[in-house]
Coordinates of C-alpha atoms in Angstrom, one line a residue:
Chain A
M5 CA 49.7 -44.9 16.6
K6 CA 48.5 -43.4 13.3
I7 CA 45.9 -45.2 11.2
I8 CA 46.2 -44.5 7.5
T9 CA 43.8 -45.9 4.9
S10 CA 44.7 -43.9 1.8
I11 CA 47.6 -45.1 -0.4
S12 CA 48.6 -41.6 -1.5
E13 CA 48.6 -40.3 2.1
M14 CA 50.7 -43.3 3.1
K15 CA 53.2 -42.8 0.4
Q16 CA 53.6 -39.2 1.3
H17 CA 54.0 -40.1 5.0
M18 CA 56.6 -42.7 4.4
T19 CA 58.5 -40.6 1.9
E20 CA 58.8 -38.0 4.6
I21 CA 59.9 -40.6 7.2
K22 CA 62.6 -41.9 4.8
R23 CA 63.7 -38.4 4.0
N24 CA 64.4 -37.9 7.7
G25 CA 66.8 -40.9 7.4
K26 CA 64.7 -43.3 9.6
T27 CA 64.9 -47.0 9.1
V28 CA 61.5 -48.6 8.5
G29 CA 60.4 -52.1 9.6
F30 CA 57.2 -53.5 7.9
I31 CA 54.8 -56.3 8.8
P32 CA 52.3 -57.1 6.0
T33 CA 49.3 -59.0 7.4
M34 CA 45.7 -59.8 6.6
G35 CA 44.7 -58.8 10.1
F36 CA 42.9 -60.8 12.8
L37 CA 46.2 -60.5 14.6
H38 CA 47.6 -63.2 16.9
E39 CA 50.8 -63.6 18.9
G40 CA 52.6 -64.8 15.7
H41 CA 52.0 -61.4 14.1
I42 CA 52.9 -59.6 17.3
S43 CA 56.2 -61.4 17.5
L44 CA 57.0 -59.9 14.1
A45 CA 55.9 -56.5 15.3
N46 CA 58.0 -56.7 18.4
R47 CA 61.1 -57.7 16.3
A48 CA 60.4 -54.9 13.8
V49 CA 60.1 -52.3 16.6
S50 CA 63.3 -53.5 18.2
E51 CA 65.3 -53.4 14.9
N52 CA 64.0 -50.2 13.2
D53 CA 63.4 -46.5 13.9
F54 CA 59.8 -46.7 12.6
T55 CA 57.4 -49.6 12.3
V56 CA 54.5 -50.1 9.9
L57 CA 52.0 -52.9 10.1
S58 CA 49.5 -53.3 7.2
I59 CA 46.1 -55.0 7.3
F60 CA 44.7 -56.0 4.0
V61 CA 42.7 -59.1 3.1
N62 CA 44.1 -59.4 -0.4
P63 CA 41.4 -60.7 -2.8
T64 CA 44.0 -61.6 -5.5
Q65 CA 45.6 -64.3 -3.4
F66 CA 42.3 -66.2 -2.8
G67 CA 41.1 -68.7 -5.3
L68 CA 37.6 -69.4 -6.3
G69 CA 35.8 -71.3 -3.5
E70 CA 38.4 -70.3 -0.9
D71 CA 37.6 -68.4 2.3
L72 CA 37.9 -64.7 1.1
D73 CA 34.3 -63.9 2.1
R74 CA 34.5 -65.4 5.6
Y75 CA 38.1 -64.5 6.4
P76 CA 38.0 -63.4 10.1
R77 CA 38.3 -59.7 10.8
D78 CA 38.5 -57.6 14.0
F79 CA 39.9 -54.2 13.2
A80 CA 39.5 -52.7 16.7
H81 CA 41.3 -55.6 18.4
D82 CA 44.1 -55.4 15.7
C83 CA 44.5 -51.7 16.4
S84 CA 44.8 -52.3 20.1
L85 CA 47.4 -55.1 19.7
S86 CA 49.4 -53.1 17.2
E87 CA 49.5 -50.0 19.3
T88 CA 50.6 -52.0 22.4
A89 CA 53.4 -53.6 20.3
G90 CA 54.7 -50.2 19.4
V91 CA 53.6 -50.0 15.8
D92 CA 53.9 -46.4 14.5
V93 CA 51.5 -46.6 11.6
L94 CA 48.8 -49.1 10.9
F95 CA 48.1 -49.0 7.1
A96 CA 44.7 -50.4 6.1
P97 CA 44.0 -49.7 2.4
T98 CA 40.7 -50.4 0.7
V99 CA 40.3 -53.0 -2.1
S100 CA 39.3 -50.3 -4.6
D101 CA 42.4 -48.2 -3.8
M102 CA 44.7 -51.2 -4.2
Y103 CA 43.0 -52.6 -7.2
P104 CA 41.2 -49.8 -9.1
N105 CA 39.3 -50.4 -12.3
E106 CA 41.6 -51.3 -15.2
Y107 CA 44.2 -52.7 -12.7
S108 CA 46.2 -55.2 -14.7
T109 CA 49.8 -55.7 -13.4
F110 CA 50.8 -58.9 -11.7
V111 CA 54.2 -60.2 -10.4
E112 CA 54.8 -63.9 -10.8
V113 CA 57.6 -65.8 -9.2
E114 CA 57.8 -68.9 -11.4
K115 CA 59.0 -72.4 -10.4
I116 CA 59.0 -71.9 -6.6
S117 CA 55.3 -70.8 -6.7
S118 CA 54.1 -73.9 -8.4
V119 CA 55.0 -76.6 -5.8
L120 CA 53.6 -77.4 -2.3
C121 CA 50.8 -74.9 -1.5
G122 CA 51.1 -73.5 -5.1
A123 CA 50.1 -76.8 -6.6
S124 CA 46.6 -76.7 -5.1
R125 CA 46.2 -72.9 -4.8
A126 CA 46.5 -71.8 -8.4
G127 CA 47.4 -68.1 -8.6
H128 CA 47.8 -67.8 -4.8
F129 CA 51.5 -66.8 -4.8
K130 CA 51.0 -64.5 -7.8
G131 CA 48.5 -62.6 -5.7
V132 CA 50.9 -62.7 -2.7
A133 CA 53.9 -61.5 -4.7
T134 CA 51.8 -58.7 -6.4
V135 CA 50.3 -57.3 -3.2
V136 CA 53.6 -57.5 -1.3
N137 CA 55.3 -55.7 -4.2
K138 CA 52.7 -53.0 -4.1
L139 CA 52.9 -52.7 -0.3
F140 CA 56.7 -52.5 -0.5
H141 CA 56.5 -49.5 -2.9
I142 CA 53.9 -47.8 -0.7
C143 CA 55.5 -48.4 2.7
L144 CA 59.2 -48.1 1.7
P145 CA 60.6 -50.6 4.3
D146 CA 64.2 -51.3 4.9
R147 CA 63.2 -54.6 6.5
A148 CA 60.1 -56.7 6.1
Y149 CA 59.0 -59.4 8.6
F150 CA 57.3 -62.7 7.8
G151 CA 56.4 -65.7 9.8
Q152 CA 58.1 -69.0 9.0
K153 CA 54.7 -70.8 9.2
D154 CA 54.2 -69.6 5.6
Y155 CA 57.6 -70.9 4.7
Q156 CA 56.9 -71.0 0.9
Q157 CA 55.6 -67.4 1.0
V158 CA 58.8 -66.2 2.6
Q159 CA 60.8 -68.0 -0.1
V160 CA 58.6 -66.5 -2.9
I161 CA 59.1 -63.0 -1.5
R162 CA 62.8 -63.5 -1.0
R163 CA 63.1 -64.6 -4.7
M164 CA 61.0 -61.6 -5.9
V165 CA 63.0 -59.1 -3.9
S166 CA 66.3 -60.6 -5.1
D167 CA 65.2 -61.0 -8.8
L168 CA 63.7 -57.5 -9.0
N169 CA 66.7 -55.9 -7.3
M170 CA 64.5 -54.4 -4.5
D171 CA 66.6 -53.0 -1.6
I172 CA 64.7 -54.7 1.2
T173 CA 65.9 -57.2 3.8
I174 CA 63.5 -60.1 4.3
V175 CA 63.4 -61.3 7.9
S176 CA 61.8 -64.7 8.6
C177 CA 60.7 -65.3 12.2
P178 CA 60.1 -68.5 14.1
I179 CA 56.6 -70.1 14.2
V180 CA 54.7 -69.1 17.3
R181 CA 52.6 -71.9 18.7
E182 CA 49.7 -72.3 21.1
Q183 CA 50.7 -73.9 24.4
D184 CA 49.6 -77.3 23.1
G185 CA 51.7 -76.9 20.0
L186 CA 49.2 -75.8 17.3
A187 CA 50.9 -73.2 15.0
M188 CA 49.1 -69.9 15.4
S189 CA 46.9 -68.9 12.5
S190 CA 44.0 -66.6 12.0
R191 CA 42.3 -69.6 10.4
N192 CA 42.4 -71.6 13.6
T193 CA 39.2 -69.8 14.6
Y194 CA 37.4 -71.8 12.0
L195 CA 38.1 -75.1 13.8
S196 CA 35.4 -76.9 15.8
T197 CA 36.3 -78.2 19.2
E198 CA 36.9 -81.7 17.8
E199 CA 38.9 -80.4 14.8
R200 CA 41.0 -78.2 17.0
K201 CA 41.9 -81.2 19.2
Q202 CA 42.8 -83.4 16.2
A203 CA 44.8 -80.6 14.5
L204 CA 47.5 -81.2 17.1
I205 CA 48.6 -84.1 15.0
L206 CA 50.3 -81.6 12.7
H207 CA 53.0 -80.4 15.1
Q208 CA 53.1 -83.9 16.7
S209 CA 54.0 -85.3 13.3
L210 CA 56.8 -82.7 12.9
A211 CA 58.2 -83.7 16.2
F212 CA 58.0 -87.4 15.2
A213 CA 59.8 -86.6 12.0
Q214 CA 62.6 -84.9 13.9
E215 CA 62.8 -88.0 16.1
L216 CA 63.0 -90.4 13.1
V217 CA 65.7 -88.3 11.5
G218 CA 67.5 -88.2 14.9
T219 CA 67.6 -92.0 14.9
G220 CA 69.0 -92.1 11.4
E221 CA 66.2 -92.0 8.9
R222 CA 67.6 -90.4 5.7
N223 CA 65.1 -91.5 3.1
A224 CA 62.5 -88.8 2.3
V225 CA 59.9 -91.2 0.8
K226 CA 60.0 -93.4 4.0
L227 CA 59.8 -90.3 6.2
I228 CA 56.8 -89.0 4.3
G229 CA 55.2 -92.5 4.6
E230 CA 55.6 -92.6 8.3
I231 CA 54.3 -89.0 8.8
T232 CA 51.3 -89.7 6.5
T233 CA 50.5 -92.8 8.5
L234 CA 50.6 -90.9 11.8
I235 CA 48.4 -88.0 10.5
Q236 CA 45.9 -90.5 9.2
T237 CA 45.3 -91.7 12.8
S238 CA 43.3 -88.5 13.1
P239 CA 40.0 -89.4 11.4
L240 CA 39.2 -85.8 10.6
A241 CA 42.6 -85.1 8.9
D242 CA 42.5 -84.9 5.1
I243 CA 46.1 -84.6 3.9
E244 CA 46.8 -82.3 1.0
Y245 CA 50.5 -82.9 1.0
V246 CA 53.4 -84.1 3.1
A247 CA 56.6 -83.0 1.4
V248 CA 60.4 -83.0 2.0
A249 CA 62.0 -80.3 0.0
D250 CA 65.1 -78.2 -0.6
V251 CA 65.0 -75.2 1.9
N252 CA 65.7 -72.7 -0.9
T253 CA 64.2 -74.0 -4.2
L254 CA 61.5 -76.1 -2.5
K255 CA 62.1 -78.8 -5.0
A256 CA 61.4 -82.3 -3.6
V257 CA 64.5 -84.1 -2.3
E258 CA 65.0 -87.8 -2.0
S259 CA 67.6 -87.9 0.7
I260 CA 67.8 -86.0 4.0
Q261 CA 71.1 -84.2 4.0
G262 CA 72.1 -80.9 5.5
K263 CA 69.0 -78.8 6.0
V264 CA 65.7 -79.9 4.5
L265 CA 62.2 -78.6 4.8
L266 CA 59.4 -80.9 6.0
A267 CA 56.1 -79.2 5.1
L268 CA 52.5 -80.2 5.6
A269 CA 49.1 -79.1 4.4
V270 CA 46.1 -80.8 6.0
R271 CA 42.4 -80.1 5.9
F272 CA 40.1 -80.4 8.9
G273 CA 36.6 -80.0 7.6
K274 CA 36.7 -76.8 5.5
T275 CA 39.8 -75.5 7.2
R276 CA 43.1 -75.9 5.6
L277 CA 46.1 -75.8 8.0
I278 CA 49.8 -75.7 7.2
D279 CA 52.9 -76.3 9.3
N280 CA 56.5 -77.1 8.7
I281 CA 59.9 -77.7 10.3
V282 CA 63.5 -77.4 9.0
L283 CA 65.2 -80.7 9.7
E284 CA 69.0 -80.6 10.0
V285 CA 71.3 -83.5 10.0
Chain B
M29 CA 80.7 -39.6 -17.2
K30 CA 81.0 -42.7 -15.0
I31 CA 80.5 -46.1 -16.6
I32 CA 79.1 -48.8 -14.2
T33 CA 78.5 -52.4 -15.1
S34 CA 77.9 -54.0 -11.7
I35 CA 74.3 -53.9 -10.3
S36 CA 75.5 -53.8 -6.7
E37 CA 77.9 -50.9 -7.5
M38 CA 75.1 -49.1 -9.3
K39 CA 72.7 -49.5 -6.4
Q40 CA 75.2 -48.2 -4.0
H41 CA 76.0 -45.3 -6.2
M42 CA 72.4 -44.3 -6.7
T43 CA 71.5 -44.7 -3.1
E44 CA 74.2 -42.2 -2.3
I45 CA 72.9 -39.8 -5.0
K46 CA 69.4 -40.0 -3.6
R47 CA 70.6 -39.6 0.0
N48 CA 72.1 -36.3 -1.2
G49 CA 68.6 -35.2 -2.2
K50 CA 69.3 -35.1 -5.9
T51 CA 66.6 -35.8 -8.5
V52 CA 67.4 -38.5 -10.9
G53 CA 66.4 -38.8 -14.6
F54 CA 66.7 -42.1 -16.3
I55 CA 66.7 -43.3 -19.9
P56 CA 66.6 -47.1 -20.3
T57 CA 67.9 -48.1 -23.8
M58 CA 69.2 -51.1 -25.7
G59 CA 72.1 -49.0 -27.0
F60 CA 73.1 -48.3 -30.6
L61 CA 72.0 -44.8 -29.7
H62 CA 70.5 -42.4 -32.2
E63 CA 69.1 -38.9 -32.1
G64 CA 65.8 -40.2 -30.6
H65 CA 67.6 -41.5 -27.6
I66 CA 69.7 -38.3 -27.3
S67 CA 66.5 -36.2 -27.3
L68 CA 65.5 -38.2 -24.2
A69 CA 68.9 -37.7 -22.6
N70 CA 68.8 -33.9 -23.3
R71 CA 65.4 -33.7 -21.7
A72 CA 66.4 -35.7 -18.7
V73 CA 69.5 -33.6 -18.2
S74 CA 67.5 -30.4 -18.4
E75 CA 64.9 -31.7 -15.8
N76 CA 67.0 -33.5 -13.2
D77 CA 70.0 -33.0 -11.0
F78 CA 71.5 -36.3 -12.2
T79 CA 71.0 -38.4 -15.3
V80 CA 71.4 -42.1 -15.8
L81 CA 71.3 -43.8 -19.2
S82 CA 71.3 -47.6 -19.3
I83 CA 72.3 -49.9 -22.1
F84 CA 71.1 -53.4 -22.0
V85 CA 70.0 -55.6 -24.8
N86 CA 67.4 -57.4 -22.8
P87 CA 67.1 -61.1 -23.9
T88 CA 63.7 -61.6 -22.1
Q89 CA 61.9 -59.2 -24.5
F90 CA 63.0 -61.0 -27.7
G91 CA 61.0 -63.9 -28.9
L92 CA 62.3 -67.1 -30.6
G93 CA 63.5 -66.2 -34.1
E94 CA 63.7 -62.5 -33.4
D95 CA 66.8 -60.4 -33.8
L96 CA 68.5 -60.8 -30.3
D97 CA 71.7 -62.2 -31.8
R98 CA 72.1 -59.6 -34.5
Y99 CA 70.8 -56.6 -32.6
P100 CA 73.3 -53.8 -33.5
R101 CA 75.8 -52.7 -30.9
D102 CA 78.4 -49.9 -30.7
F103 CA 79.3 -49.3 -27.1
A104 CA 82.2 -46.8 -27.8
H105 CA 79.9 -44.6 -29.9
D106 CA 77.1 -44.9 -27.3
C107 CA 79.5 -43.7 -24.6
S108 CA 80.6 -40.7 -26.7
L109 CA 77.1 -39.7 -27.5
S110 CA 75.9 -40.1 -23.8
E111 CA 78.8 -38.1 -22.5
T112 CA 78.2 -35.3 -24.9
A113 CA 74.5 -35.2 -23.9
G114 CA 75.5 -34.7 -20.3
V115 CA 74.7 -38.1 -18.9
D116 CA 76.3 -38.6 -15.5
V117 CA 76.3 -42.4 -15.3
L118 CA 76.1 -44.9 -18.1
F119 CA 74.9 -48.2 -16.7
A120 CA 75.6 -51.3 -18.7
P121 CA 74.9 -54.4 -16.8
T122 CA 75.7 -57.9 -18.0
V123 CA 73.1 -60.5 -18.8
S124 CA 74.3 -62.9 -16.1
D125 CA 74.1 -60.1 -13.4
M126 CA 70.6 -59.2 -14.5
Y127 CA 69.3 -62.8 -14.9
P128 CA 71.4 -65.1 -12.7
N129 CA 70.7 -68.8 -12.4
E130 CA 67.4 -69.6 -10.8
Y131 CA 66.0 -66.2 -11.9
S132 CA 62.3 -66.6 -12.0
T133 CA 60.3 -63.4 -11.4
F134 CA 58.4 -61.7 -14.1
V135 CA 56.1 -58.6 -14.2
E136 CA 53.1 -58.9 -16.5
V137 CA 50.8 -56.1 -17.5
E138 CA 47.8 -57.9 -18.7
K139 CA 45.3 -56.7 -21.3
I140 CA 47.2 -53.8 -22.7
S141 CA 50.2 -56.1 -23.5
S142 CA 48.2 -58.5 -25.6
V143 CA 47.1 -56.1 -28.4
L144 CA 49.0 -54.4 -31.3
C145 CA 52.7 -55.5 -31.1
G146 CA 51.9 -57.8 -28.2
A147 CA 49.6 -59.9 -30.4
S148 CA 52.5 -61.0 -32.6
R149 CA 55.4 -60.7 -30.1
A150 CA 54.3 -63.1 -27.4
G151 CA 56.0 -62.3 -24.1
H152 CA 57.6 -59.2 -25.4
F153 CA 56.0 -56.8 -23.0
K154 CA 56.4 -59.2 -20.1
G155 CA 60.2 -58.9 -20.8
V156 CA 60.0 -55.2 -21.2
A157 CA 58.0 -54.7 -18.0
T158 CA 60.3 -57.0 -16.0
V159 CA 63.5 -55.4 -17.1
V160 CA 62.2 -51.8 -16.6
N161 CA 61.0 -52.8 -13.2
K162 CA 64.4 -54.1 -12.3
L163 CA 66.2 -51.1 -13.8
F164 CA 63.9 -48.7 -11.8
H165 CA 64.8 -50.5 -8.6
I166 CA 68.5 -50.3 -9.4
C167 CA 68.6 -46.7 -10.8
L168 CA 66.1 -45.1 -8.4
P169 CA 64.8 -42.5 -10.9
D170 CA 62.3 -39.7 -10.1
R171 CA 61.6 -39.5 -13.8
A172 CA 62.0 -42.0 -16.6
Y173 CA 62.1 -41.0 -20.3
F174 CA 60.7 -43.1 -23.2
G175 CA 60.2 -42.4 -26.9
Q176 CA 56.7 -42.2 -28.2
K177 CA 57.7 -44.3 -31.2
D178 CA 57.2 -47.3 -28.9
Y179 CA 53.8 -46.0 -27.9
Q180 CA 52.5 -49.3 -26.5
Q181 CA 55.7 -49.8 -24.4
V182 CA 55.1 -46.4 -22.8
Q183 CA 51.5 -47.3 -21.9
V184 CA 52.6 -50.7 -20.5
I185 CA 55.2 -49.0 -18.3
R186 CA 52.8 -46.3 -17.2
R187 CA 50.3 -49.0 -16.2
M188 CA 52.9 -51.0 -14.3
V189 CA 54.2 -47.9 -12.4
S190 CA 50.7 -46.9 -11.5
D191 CA 49.5 -50.4 -10.6
L192 CA 52.5 -51.3 -8.5
N193 CA 52.5 -47.9 -6.8
M194 CA 56.0 -47.0 -7.9
D195 CA 56.9 -43.4 -7.3
I196 CA 58.3 -42.5 -10.8
T197 CA 57.0 -40.1 -13.4
I198 CA 57.0 -41.5 -16.9
V199 CA 57.8 -38.9 -19.5
S200 CA 56.9 -39.7 -23.1
C201 CA 58.9 -37.7 -25.7
P202 CA 58.0 -37.0 -29.4
I203 CA 59.2 -39.3 -32.1
V204 CA 62.4 -38.1 -33.7
R205 CA 62.6 -38.6 -37.5
E206 CA 65.2 -38.6 -40.2
Q207 CA 65.1 -35.6 -42.5
D208 CA 63.0 -37.6 -45.0
G209 CA 60.5 -38.6 -42.2
L210 CA 61.5 -42.2 -41.3
A211 CA 61.2 -42.6 -37.5
M212 CA 64.6 -43.1 -36.0
S213 CA 65.2 -46.7 -34.8
S214 CA 68.3 -48.8 -34.1
R215 CA 66.8 -51.4 -36.4
N216 CA 66.8 -49.0 -39.4
T217 CA 70.4 -50.1 -39.9
Y218 CA 69.1 -53.5 -41.0
L219 CA 67.4 -52.0 -44.1
S220 CA 68.8 -52.4 -47.6
T221 CA 68.9 -49.2 -49.7
E222 CA 65.6 -50.2 -51.5
E223 CA 63.9 -51.2 -48.2
R224 CA 65.0 -47.9 -46.7
K225 CA 63.5 -46.0 -49.6
Q226 CA 60.2 -47.9 -49.5
A227 CA 60.0 -47.6 -45.6
L228 CA 59.1 -43.9 -46.1
I229 CA 55.6 -45.1 -46.8
L230 CA 55.1 -45.5 -43.1
H231 CA 55.3 -41.8 -42.1
Q232 CA 53.6 -40.9 -45.4
S233 CA 50.7 -43.0 -44.5
L234 CA 50.4 -41.3 -41.1
A235 CA 50.4 -37.9 -42.7
F236 CA 47.7 -39.2 -45.2
A237 CA 45.6 -40.4 -42.2
Q238 CA 45.9 -37.0 -40.6
E239 CA 44.8 -35.4 -43.9
L240 CA 41.8 -37.8 -44.2
V241 CA 40.7 -37.1 -40.6
G242 CA 41.2 -33.4 -41.3
T243 CA 38.7 -33.6 -44.2
G244 CA 36.1 -35.4 -42.0
E245 CA 36.8 -39.1 -42.0
R246 CA 35.6 -40.5 -38.7
N247 CA 35.2 -44.2 -39.5
A248 CA 38.2 -46.2 -38.2
V249 CA 37.6 -49.2 -40.5
K250 CA 37.6 -46.9 -43.5
L251 CA 40.7 -45.1 -42.4
I252 CA 42.5 -48.4 -41.8
G253 CA 41.4 -49.5 -45.3
E254 CA 42.8 -46.4 -46.9
I255 CA 46.1 -46.6 -45.1
T256 CA 46.5 -50.3 -45.9
T257 CA 45.9 -49.6 -49.6
L258 CA 48.5 -46.8 -49.5
I259 CA 51.1 -49.0 -47.7
Q260 CA 50.5 -51.8 -50.2
T261 CA 51.7 -49.6 -53.0
S262 CA 55.2 -50.3 -51.6
P263 CA 55.9 -53.8 -53.0
L264 CA 58.4 -54.6 -50.2
A265 CA 56.0 -53.7 -47.4
D266 CA 54.5 -56.6 -45.5
I267 CA 51.8 -55.2 -43.1
E268 CA 51.6 -56.8 -39.7
Y269 CA 48.9 -54.4 -38.4
V270 CA 47.3 -51.0 -39.0
A271 CA 45.2 -50.1 -36.0
V272 CA 43.1 -47.3 -34.6
A273 CA 43.0 -47.5 -30.8
D274 CA 42.1 -45.8 -27.6
V275 CA 45.1 -43.7 -26.5
N276 CA 45.1 -45.2 -23.0
T277 CA 43.7 -48.7 -23.1
L278 CA 44.9 -49.4 -26.7
K279 CA 41.6 -51.1 -27.4
A280 CA 40.4 -50.8 -31.0
V281 CA 37.9 -48.0 -31.5
E282 CA 35.3 -47.8 -34.3
S283 CA 34.9 -44.1 -34.5
I284 CA 37.5 -41.3 -34.5
Q285 CA 36.6 -39.0 -31.6
G286 CA 38.8 -36.9 -29.4
K287 CA 42.3 -38.4 -29.3
V288 CA 42.9 -41.7 -31.0
L289 CA 46.1 -43.6 -31.7
L290 CA 46.9 -44.7 -35.3
A291 CA 49.6 -47.4 -35.0
L292 CA 51.5 -49.4 -37.7
A293 CA 53.8 -52.4 -37.8
V294 CA 55.2 -53.3 -41.2
R295 CA 58.0 -55.6 -42.2
F296 CA 60.5 -54.8 -44.9
G297 CA 62.4 -58.0 -45.6
K298 CA 63.4 -59.3 -42.1
T299 CA 63.1 -55.9 -40.6
R300 CA 60.0 -55.0 -38.5
L301 CA 59.3 -51.3 -38.3
I302 CA 56.7 -49.5 -36.2
D303 CA 55.4 -45.9 -36.3
N304 CA 52.4 -44.1 -34.9
I305 CA 50.6 -40.8 -34.6
V306 CA 48.0 -39.5 -32.2
L307 CA 45.1 -38.1 -34.3
E308 CA 43.0 -35.4 -32.7
V309 CA 39.6 -34.2 -33.8

């Protein structure tokens, strides 16, 4: 596995790969890799001639007071996991190469970026869309792989790629969970033992929602009420939102018909966790 | 010359051209072509294996009350001029194909977009950056050609391409003028006979500035004062701005050193004209 840190070297390398007619799979990450990321890498390796995984803790997607400074990092372990997964190039650019002085261009996906996580994390999806747009131009993927845990992120990227006529297939992969059900996230490392235990209420509440819908519940407000009540049985859980939304536009829906997204954001202490499920009736 | 109006057909066509290893030159225009555009086409044809010229009156770069509805059009004449210039594909997409329902992604080049023309035309350069970004993804150019009359536009596009790591060379070409000195513009067609006559004050004032700098003037405020006074001798001229700015950042400069941009925007009746010169000492 080759490790590249310079943007210009990476562009040159990938231009050559594309010139040779190879298909490229790409997994953009912020590092501190876990099995969720590796599932994306495995899929990319199986579907493409060449696989790139990027590691970049992107400052423009963190708001003031968020966890940019303490975001977990373990580059050596990330290298080892990536190599084992069959990644061909690990791309790890520096902040000053990605955002040089006088940097001033931002990509904004309006509407869909302002709901759910976007409502509390101002500018977050603008930072995400911008960095992914840059990484796409540098890494020249045919297919890019994202985890469905960040459901809204995937929809924002899909919208950007479609709106800006980029020739990239966005592949959304299932959430990978710990054995006890907690959705894998680099941020799980922040949780205390007690918080970690109580955080199980997230996936339990998704399972409960599925059960309620299975027994006939079609009213989104009632469903949200039931889920909220359940989550509140965990004393450390501080709910940011429980939402039932259209799977494409992410607009709130009143009635559960066809496929709808149930999405949660809940804080445990300083740690903000998200989880979601697509309900189908 | 092939005429293509569908985005998907154009993408397919250009992907094939690129696969064959051809270099692509691209001239994005809003049509109603004049010799300025044709000078860009000639240069593109001479420097690339394949040349694309696009015609699209882009609604997102017009503000409320601007001239979107009456922007001049002559598609048949544009085709004839393009074909004569050696253009290989004329791409003329529809508004609904470029901006379908639920379209929501915009590219914003901050700072540089807010001065000069950007100060009075809110959102104009956001529309320009967005449409050019889309056209670049569709037409896959190696080089894109822009007229220096729209100096700020060229700088916005350069910044976007650099910031978003797009692999495209931006070529800025000299202003083409009518025999009497008026910078060519599709909007010149709006001018009445008297306005057309008085509009000559624009390029005369640029020549005067060059003369003043040639005889030692280094004070930007004084230079702007002299130019303003000269333009005001044309009773129909309504000055929007006369500015002396850094050639790269477009920030106002106080002293004329090295290369500086002198840029003008002046209205004659309903018609807004711009012109500029790079002064060098």
